[in-house]
mmCIF file of C-alpha atoms in Angstrom:
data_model
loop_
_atom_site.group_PDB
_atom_site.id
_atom_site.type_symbol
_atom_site.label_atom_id
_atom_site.label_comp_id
_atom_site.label_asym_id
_atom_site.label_seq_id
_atom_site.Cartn_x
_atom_site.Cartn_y
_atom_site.Cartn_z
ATOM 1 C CA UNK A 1 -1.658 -17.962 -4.443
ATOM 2 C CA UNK A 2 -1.976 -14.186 -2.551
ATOM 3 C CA UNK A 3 -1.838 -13.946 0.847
ATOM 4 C CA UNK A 4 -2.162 -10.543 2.362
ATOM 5 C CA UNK A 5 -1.613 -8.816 5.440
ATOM 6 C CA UNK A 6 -3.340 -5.549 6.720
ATOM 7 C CA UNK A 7 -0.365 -3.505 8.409
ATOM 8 C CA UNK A 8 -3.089 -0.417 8.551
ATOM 9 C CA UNK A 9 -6.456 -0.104 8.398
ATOM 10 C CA UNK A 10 -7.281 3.473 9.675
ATOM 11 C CA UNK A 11 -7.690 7.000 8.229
ATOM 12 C CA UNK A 12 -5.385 9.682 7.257
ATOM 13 C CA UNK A 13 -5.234 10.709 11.317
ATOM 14 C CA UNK A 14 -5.434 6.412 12.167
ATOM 15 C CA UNK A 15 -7.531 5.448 15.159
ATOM 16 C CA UNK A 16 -7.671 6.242 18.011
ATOM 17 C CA UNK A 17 -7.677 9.996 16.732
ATOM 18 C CA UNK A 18 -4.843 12.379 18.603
ATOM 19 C CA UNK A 19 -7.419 14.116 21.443
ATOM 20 C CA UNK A 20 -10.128 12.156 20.678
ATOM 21 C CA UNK A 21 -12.128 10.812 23.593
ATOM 22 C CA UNK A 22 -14.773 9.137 21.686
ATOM 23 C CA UNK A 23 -16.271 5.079 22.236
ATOM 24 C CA UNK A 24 -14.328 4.238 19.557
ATOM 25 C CA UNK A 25 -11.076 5.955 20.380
ATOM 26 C CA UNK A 26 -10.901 4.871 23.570
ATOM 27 C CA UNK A 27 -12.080 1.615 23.072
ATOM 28 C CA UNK A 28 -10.020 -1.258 24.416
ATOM 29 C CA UNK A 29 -10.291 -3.626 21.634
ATOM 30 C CA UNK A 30 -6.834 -4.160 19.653
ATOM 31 C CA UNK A 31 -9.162 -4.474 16.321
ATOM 32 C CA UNK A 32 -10.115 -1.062 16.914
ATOM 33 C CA UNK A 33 -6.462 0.264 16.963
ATOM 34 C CA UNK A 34 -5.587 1.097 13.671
ATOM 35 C CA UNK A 35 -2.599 2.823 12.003
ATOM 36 C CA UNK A 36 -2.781 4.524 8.538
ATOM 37 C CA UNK A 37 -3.544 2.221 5.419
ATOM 38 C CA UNK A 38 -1.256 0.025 3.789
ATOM 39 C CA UNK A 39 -0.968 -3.817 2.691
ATOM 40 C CA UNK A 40 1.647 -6.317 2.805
ATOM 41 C CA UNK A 41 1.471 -8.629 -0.245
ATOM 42 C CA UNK A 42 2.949 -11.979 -0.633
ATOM 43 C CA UNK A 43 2.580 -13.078 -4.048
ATOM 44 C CA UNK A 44 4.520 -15.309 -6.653
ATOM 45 C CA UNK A 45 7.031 -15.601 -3.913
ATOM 46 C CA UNK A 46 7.974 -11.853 -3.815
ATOM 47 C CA UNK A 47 7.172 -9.248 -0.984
ATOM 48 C CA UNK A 48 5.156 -6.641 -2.198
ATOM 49 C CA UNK A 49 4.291 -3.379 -0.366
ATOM 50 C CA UNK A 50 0.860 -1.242 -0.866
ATOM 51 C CA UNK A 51 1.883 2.063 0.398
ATOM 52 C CA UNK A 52 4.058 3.477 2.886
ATOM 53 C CA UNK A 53 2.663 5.786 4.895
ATOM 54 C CA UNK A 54 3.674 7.462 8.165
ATOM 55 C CA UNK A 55 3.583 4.278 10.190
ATOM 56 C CA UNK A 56 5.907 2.633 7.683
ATOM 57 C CA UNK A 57 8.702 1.909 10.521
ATOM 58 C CA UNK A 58 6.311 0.674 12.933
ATOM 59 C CA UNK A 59 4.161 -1.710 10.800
ATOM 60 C CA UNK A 60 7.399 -3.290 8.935
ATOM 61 C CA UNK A 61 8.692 -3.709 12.628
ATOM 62 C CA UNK A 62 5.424 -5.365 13.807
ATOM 63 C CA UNK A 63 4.810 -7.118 11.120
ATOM 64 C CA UNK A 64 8.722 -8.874 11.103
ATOM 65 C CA UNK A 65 8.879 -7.562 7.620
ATOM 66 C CA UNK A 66 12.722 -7.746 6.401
ATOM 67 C CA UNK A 67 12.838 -7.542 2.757
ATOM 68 C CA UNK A 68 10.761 -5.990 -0.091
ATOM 69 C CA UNK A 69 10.304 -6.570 -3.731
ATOM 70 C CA UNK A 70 8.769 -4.135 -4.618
ATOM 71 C CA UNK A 71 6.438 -0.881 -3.003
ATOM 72 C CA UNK A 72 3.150 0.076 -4.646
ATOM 73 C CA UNK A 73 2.036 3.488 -4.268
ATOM 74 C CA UNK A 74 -1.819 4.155 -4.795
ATOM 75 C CA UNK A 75 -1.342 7.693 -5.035
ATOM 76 C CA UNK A 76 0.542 10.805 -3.690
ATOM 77 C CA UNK A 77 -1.314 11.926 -0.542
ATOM 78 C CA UNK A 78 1.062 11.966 2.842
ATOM 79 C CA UNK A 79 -1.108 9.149 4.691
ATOM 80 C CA UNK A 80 0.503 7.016 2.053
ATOM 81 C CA UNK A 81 3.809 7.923 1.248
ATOM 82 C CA UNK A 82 5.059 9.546 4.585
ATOM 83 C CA UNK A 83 7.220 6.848 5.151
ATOM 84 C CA UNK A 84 9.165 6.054 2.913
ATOM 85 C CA UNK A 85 12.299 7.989 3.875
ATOM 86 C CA UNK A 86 12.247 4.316 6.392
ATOM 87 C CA UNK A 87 13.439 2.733 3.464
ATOM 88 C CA UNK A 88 17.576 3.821 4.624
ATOM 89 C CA UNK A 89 16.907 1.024 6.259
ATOM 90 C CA UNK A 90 16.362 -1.577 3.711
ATOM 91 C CA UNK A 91 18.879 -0.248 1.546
ATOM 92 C CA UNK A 92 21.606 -0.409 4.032
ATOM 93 C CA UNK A 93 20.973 -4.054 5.160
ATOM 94 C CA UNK A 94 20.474 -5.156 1.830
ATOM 95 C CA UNK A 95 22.329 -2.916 -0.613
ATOM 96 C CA UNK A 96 19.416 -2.448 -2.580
ATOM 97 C CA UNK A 97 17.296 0.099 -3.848
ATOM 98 C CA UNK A 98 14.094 -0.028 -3.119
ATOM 99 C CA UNK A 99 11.957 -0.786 -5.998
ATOM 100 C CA UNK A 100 8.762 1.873 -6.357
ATOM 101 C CA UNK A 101 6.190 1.870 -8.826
ATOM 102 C CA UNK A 102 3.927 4.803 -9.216
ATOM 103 C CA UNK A 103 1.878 7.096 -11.441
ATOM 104 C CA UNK A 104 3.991 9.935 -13.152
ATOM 105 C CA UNK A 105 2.184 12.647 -11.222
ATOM 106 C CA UNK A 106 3.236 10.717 -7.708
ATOM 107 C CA UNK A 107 6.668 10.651 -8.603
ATOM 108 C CA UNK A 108 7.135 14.370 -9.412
ATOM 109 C CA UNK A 109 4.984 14.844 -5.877
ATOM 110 C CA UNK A 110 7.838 12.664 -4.473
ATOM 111 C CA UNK A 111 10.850 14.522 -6.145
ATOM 112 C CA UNK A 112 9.247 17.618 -4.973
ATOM 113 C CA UNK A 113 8.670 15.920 -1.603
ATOM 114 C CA UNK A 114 11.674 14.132 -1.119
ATOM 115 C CA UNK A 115 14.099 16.071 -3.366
ATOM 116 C CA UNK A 116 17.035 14.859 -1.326
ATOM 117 C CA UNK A 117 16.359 11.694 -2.399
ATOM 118 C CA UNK A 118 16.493 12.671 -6.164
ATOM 119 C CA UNK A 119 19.425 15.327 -6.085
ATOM 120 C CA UNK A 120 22.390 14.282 -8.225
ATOM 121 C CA UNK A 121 24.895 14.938 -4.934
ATOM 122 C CA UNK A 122 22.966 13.040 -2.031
ATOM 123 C CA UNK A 123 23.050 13.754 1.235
ATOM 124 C CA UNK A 124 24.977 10.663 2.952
ATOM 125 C CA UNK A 125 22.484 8.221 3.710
ATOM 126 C CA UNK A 126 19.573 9.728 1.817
ATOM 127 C CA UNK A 127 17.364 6.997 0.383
ATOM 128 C CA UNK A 128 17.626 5.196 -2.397
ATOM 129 C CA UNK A 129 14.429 4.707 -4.919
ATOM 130 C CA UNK A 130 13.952 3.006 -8.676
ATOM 131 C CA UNK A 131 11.019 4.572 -9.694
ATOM 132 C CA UNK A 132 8.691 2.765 -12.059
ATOM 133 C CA UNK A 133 6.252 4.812 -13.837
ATOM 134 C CA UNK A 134 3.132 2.889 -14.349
ATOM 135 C CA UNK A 135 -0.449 2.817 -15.245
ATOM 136 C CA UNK A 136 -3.973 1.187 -15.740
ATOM 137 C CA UNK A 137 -2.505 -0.805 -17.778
ATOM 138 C CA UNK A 138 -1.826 -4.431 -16.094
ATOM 139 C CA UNK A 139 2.710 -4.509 -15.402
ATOM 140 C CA UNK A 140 4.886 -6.985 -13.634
ATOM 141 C CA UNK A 141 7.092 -6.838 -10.695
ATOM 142 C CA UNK A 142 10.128 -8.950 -10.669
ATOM 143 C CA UNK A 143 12.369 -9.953 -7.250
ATOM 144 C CA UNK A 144 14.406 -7.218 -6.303
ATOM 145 C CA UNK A 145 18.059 -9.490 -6.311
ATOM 146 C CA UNK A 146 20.288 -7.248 -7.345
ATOM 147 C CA UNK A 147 20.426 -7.885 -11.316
ATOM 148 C CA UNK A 148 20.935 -4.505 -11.885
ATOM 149 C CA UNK A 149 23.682 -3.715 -9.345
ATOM 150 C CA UNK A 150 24.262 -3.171 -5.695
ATOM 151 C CA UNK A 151 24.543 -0.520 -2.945
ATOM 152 C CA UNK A 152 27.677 0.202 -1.325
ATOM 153 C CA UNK A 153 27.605 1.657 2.005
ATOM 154 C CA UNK A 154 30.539 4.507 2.926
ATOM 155 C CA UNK A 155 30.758 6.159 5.542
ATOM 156 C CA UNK A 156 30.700 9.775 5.079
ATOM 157 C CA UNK A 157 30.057 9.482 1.697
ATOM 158 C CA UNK A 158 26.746 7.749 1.196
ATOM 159 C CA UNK A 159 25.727 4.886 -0.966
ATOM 160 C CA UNK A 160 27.912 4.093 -3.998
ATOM 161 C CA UNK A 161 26.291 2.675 -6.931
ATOM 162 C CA UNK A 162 28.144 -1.281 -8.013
ATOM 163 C CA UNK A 163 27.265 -2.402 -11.457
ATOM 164 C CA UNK A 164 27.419 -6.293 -11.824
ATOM 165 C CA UNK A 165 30.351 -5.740 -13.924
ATOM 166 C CA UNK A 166 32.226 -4.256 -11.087
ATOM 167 C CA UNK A 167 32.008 -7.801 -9.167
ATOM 168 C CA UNK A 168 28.619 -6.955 -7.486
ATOM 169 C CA UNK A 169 26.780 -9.905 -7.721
ATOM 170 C CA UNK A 170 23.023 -10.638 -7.397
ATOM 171 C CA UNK A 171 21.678 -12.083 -3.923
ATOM 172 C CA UNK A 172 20.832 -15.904 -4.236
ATOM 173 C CA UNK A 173 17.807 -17.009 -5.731
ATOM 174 C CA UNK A 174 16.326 -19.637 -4.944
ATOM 175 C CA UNK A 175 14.254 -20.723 -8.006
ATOM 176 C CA UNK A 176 10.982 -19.661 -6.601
ATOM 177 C CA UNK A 177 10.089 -15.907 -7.038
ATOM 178 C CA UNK A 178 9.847 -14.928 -10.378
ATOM 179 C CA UNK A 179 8.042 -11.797 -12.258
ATOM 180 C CA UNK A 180 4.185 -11.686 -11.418
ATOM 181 C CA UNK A 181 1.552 -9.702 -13.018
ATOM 182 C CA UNK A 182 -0.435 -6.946 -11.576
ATOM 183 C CA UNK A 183 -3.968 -5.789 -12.785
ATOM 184 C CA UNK A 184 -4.183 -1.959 -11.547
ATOM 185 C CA UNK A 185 -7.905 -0.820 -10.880
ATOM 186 C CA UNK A 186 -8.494 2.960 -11.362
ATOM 187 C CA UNK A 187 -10.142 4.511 -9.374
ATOM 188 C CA UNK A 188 -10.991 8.488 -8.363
ATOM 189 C CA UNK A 189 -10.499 10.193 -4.909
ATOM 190 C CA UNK A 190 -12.665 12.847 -5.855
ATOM 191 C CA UNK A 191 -11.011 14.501 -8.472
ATOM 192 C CA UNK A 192 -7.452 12.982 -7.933
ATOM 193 C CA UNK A 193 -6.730 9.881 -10.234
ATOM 194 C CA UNK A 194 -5.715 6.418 -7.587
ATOM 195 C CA UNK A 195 -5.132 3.095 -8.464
ATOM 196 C CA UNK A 196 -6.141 -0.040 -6.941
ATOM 197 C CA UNK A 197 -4.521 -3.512 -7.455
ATOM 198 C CA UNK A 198 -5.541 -6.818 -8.189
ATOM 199 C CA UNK A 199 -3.231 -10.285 -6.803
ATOM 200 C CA UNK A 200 -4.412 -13.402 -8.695
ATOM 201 C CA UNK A 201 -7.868 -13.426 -6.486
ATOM 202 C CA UNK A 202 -7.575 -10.585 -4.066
ATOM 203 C CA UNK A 203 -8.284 -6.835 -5.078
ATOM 204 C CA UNK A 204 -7.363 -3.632 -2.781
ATOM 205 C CA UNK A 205 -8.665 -0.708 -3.183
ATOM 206 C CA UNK A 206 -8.647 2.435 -1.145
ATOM 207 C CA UNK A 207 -9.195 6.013 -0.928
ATOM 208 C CA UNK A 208 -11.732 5.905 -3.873
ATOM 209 C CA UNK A 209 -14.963 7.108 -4.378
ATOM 210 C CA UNK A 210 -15.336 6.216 -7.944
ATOM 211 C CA UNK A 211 -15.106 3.309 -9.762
ATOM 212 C CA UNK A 212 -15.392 3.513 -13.844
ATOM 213 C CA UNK A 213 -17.645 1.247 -15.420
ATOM 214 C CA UNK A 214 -15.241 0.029 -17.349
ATOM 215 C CA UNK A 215 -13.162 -1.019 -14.387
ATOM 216 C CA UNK A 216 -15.630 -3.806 -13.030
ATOM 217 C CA UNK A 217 -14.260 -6.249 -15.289
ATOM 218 C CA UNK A 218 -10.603 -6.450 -13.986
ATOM 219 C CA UNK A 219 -13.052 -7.486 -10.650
ATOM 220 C CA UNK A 220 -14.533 -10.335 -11.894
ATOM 221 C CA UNK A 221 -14.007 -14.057 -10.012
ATOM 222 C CA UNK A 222 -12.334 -12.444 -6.820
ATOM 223 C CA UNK A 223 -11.845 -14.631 -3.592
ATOM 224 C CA UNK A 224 -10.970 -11.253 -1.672
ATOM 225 C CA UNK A 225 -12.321 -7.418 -2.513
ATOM 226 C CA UNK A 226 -10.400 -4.780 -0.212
ATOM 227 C CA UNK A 227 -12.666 -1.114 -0.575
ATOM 228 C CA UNK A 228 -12.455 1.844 1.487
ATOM 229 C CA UNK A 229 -14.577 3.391 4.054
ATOM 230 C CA UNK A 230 -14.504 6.148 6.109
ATOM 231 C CA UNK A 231 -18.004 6.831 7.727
ATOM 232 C CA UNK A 232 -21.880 6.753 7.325
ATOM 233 C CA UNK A 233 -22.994 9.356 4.781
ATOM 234 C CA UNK A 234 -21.569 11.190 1.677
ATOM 235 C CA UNK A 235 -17.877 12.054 2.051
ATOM 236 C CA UNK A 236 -16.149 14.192 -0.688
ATOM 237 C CA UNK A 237 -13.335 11.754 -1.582
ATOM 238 C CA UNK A 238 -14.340 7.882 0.297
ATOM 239 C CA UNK A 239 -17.217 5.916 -0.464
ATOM 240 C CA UNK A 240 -19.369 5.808 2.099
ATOM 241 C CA UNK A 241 -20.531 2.954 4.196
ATOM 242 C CA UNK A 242 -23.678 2.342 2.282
ATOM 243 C CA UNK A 243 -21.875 3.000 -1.255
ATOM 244 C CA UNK A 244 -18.928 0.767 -0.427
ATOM 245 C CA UNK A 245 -21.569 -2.031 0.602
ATOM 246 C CA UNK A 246 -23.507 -1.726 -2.800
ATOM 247 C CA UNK A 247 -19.855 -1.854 -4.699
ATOM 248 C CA UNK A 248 -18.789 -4.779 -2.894
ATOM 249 C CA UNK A 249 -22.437 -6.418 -3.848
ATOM 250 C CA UNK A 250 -21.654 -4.851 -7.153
ATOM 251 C CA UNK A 251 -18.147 -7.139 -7.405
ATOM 252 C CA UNK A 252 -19.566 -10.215 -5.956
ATOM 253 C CA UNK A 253 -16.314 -11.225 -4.269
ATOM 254 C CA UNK A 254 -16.746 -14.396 -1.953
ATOM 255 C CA UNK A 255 -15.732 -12.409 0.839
ATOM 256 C CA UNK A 256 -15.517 -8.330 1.127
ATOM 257 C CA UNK A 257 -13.488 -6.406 3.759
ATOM 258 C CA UNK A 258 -14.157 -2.420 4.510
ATOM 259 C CA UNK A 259 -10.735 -0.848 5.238
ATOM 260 C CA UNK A 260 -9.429 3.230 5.911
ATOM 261 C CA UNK A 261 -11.729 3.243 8.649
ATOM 262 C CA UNK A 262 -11.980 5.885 11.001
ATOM 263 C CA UNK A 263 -13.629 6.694 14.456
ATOM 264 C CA UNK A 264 -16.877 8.294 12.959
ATOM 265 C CA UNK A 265 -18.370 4.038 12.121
ATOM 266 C CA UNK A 266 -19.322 1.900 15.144
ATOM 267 C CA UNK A 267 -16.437 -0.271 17.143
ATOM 268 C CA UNK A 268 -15.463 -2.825 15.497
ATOM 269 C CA UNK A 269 -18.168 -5.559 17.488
ATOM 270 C CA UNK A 270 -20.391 -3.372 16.832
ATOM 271 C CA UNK A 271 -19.755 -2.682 13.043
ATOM 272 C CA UNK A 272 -19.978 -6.581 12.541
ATOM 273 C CA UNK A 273 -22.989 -6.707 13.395
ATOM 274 C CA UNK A 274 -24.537 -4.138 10.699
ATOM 275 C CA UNK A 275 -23.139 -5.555 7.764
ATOM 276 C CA UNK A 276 -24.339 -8.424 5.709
ATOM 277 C CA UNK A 277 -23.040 -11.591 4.979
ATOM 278 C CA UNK A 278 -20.143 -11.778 3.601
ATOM 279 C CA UNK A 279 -18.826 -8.212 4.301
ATOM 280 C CA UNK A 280 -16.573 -7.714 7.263
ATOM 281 C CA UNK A 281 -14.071 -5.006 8.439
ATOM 282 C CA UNK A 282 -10.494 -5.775 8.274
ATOM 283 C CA UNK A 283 -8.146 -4.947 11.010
ATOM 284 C CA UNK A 284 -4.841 -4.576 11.743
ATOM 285 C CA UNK A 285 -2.639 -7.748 11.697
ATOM 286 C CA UNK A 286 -5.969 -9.445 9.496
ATOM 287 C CA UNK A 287 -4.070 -12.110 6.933
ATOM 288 C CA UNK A 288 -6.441 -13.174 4.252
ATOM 289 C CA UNK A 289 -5.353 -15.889 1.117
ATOM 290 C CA UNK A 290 -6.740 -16.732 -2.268
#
């Protein structure tokens, strides 16, 4: 069993747009109020975390969200990784890590990035990240409990790494979260290499504009497909609204839902309307389950 929440379901510049005085920026609806993209995954009994973008503090704060397994990065862009210098806050509550997972060529973005967070002398309170490098390839994500050791919090000084040996132990588990798989879905952003992710029955996928043939199969039997969208028309690095219709027809998920929105598609009332059965818009604060 998935279940997963939508914490952001707009563009790179969210919705409404900063000056914008569009319908659909200054519409009144709350569905049409979106932050930047990013999921919030509950699955196997773990927390999982599809990007963390600039509204990272705000949707963990709105969403009640106060632990993480793991974070998910779909690729390197800023819309999706601008917040995750938030994650101080999780490591000092929890004296944890936090536990990324990422393509090779998003974590040297994000030691180039972030290179405080990386330096061998930190900066007191810098965050702290275990990077897992991963691929197309399907991987699994274990609970983040501590196995490996624990964060101690000084003050002036920073975090100071506790090995279990050092009398550090694990936080409590409780029998139910264990390791769970995850199918990755490549996918291209125009010429940029993303991934996608698959959750027993539900599949996200965003900023794409590509899907290889050979990808359609880790698609197959879906309750829930996730695709992007950004506007009517061809656009350089999103499907469009009539490609991402034909893909999700192409999947044949029971249901479909159009996320990365931005102001340039109809209000969301509006937008319901146009689409066919079975194809919807997501929203912020939208929970769907396998």
């Amino acid at each position: 069993m998935a279940r997963l929440t939508f914490l952001g379901t707009g563009t790179s510049q969210g919705v409404p747009m900063i000056g914008c005085g569009c319908e659909v920026c200054k519409s009144t609806d709350s569905r049409d109020k979106r932050l930047r993209a990013s999921a919030f995954v509950e699955y196997g009994g773990l927390n999982i975390l599809v990007d963390a973008g600039p509204d990272f503090r705000c949707q963990m704060l709105r969403a009640g969200i106060s632990h993480l397994d793991a974070i998910l990065l779909t690729h390197n862009h800023k819309d999706h990784t601008g917040g995750l210098d938030d994650i101080r806050a999780f490591n000092y509550l929890e004296g944890l890590p936090a536990e990324i997972y990422c393509e090779k060529y998003v974590e040297d973005s994000l030691r180039r990035e972030y290179s405080y967070a990386f330096t061998e002398k930190k900066y007191p309170g810098a965050p702290e990240w275990h990077i897992h490098l991963i691929d197309e390839n399907a991987f699994t994500v274990y609970p983040d409990n501590g196995k490996d050791g624990r964060l101690e919090w000084i003050s002036g000084k920073g975090y100071v790494h506790i090995s279990g040996e050092d009398g550090a132990g694990p936080l409590p588990d409780n029998g139910t979260a264990r390791g769970v798989e995850i199918i990755p879905i490549r996918g291209m952003h125009y010429k940029l290499p993303v991934l996608g992710f698959r959750f027993g029955n539900i599949a996200y996928c965003t900023d794409m504009n590509f899907i290889p043939e050979s990808e359609f199969s880790k698609l197959q039997g879906l309750e829930h497909f996730v695709i992007n969208c950004v506007k009517r028309g061809h656009h350089i690095s999103h499907f469009s609204l009539e490609e991402a219709i034909a893909t999700a027809r192409k999947v044949g998920a029971r249901h479909s839902w159009l996320t990365h929105l931005s102001h340039q598609l109809p209000r969301y009332s509006d937008l319901c309307g146009e689409l066919p059965d079975g194809i919807l818009p997501a929203y912020d604060g939208l929970v769907i389950e396998d």
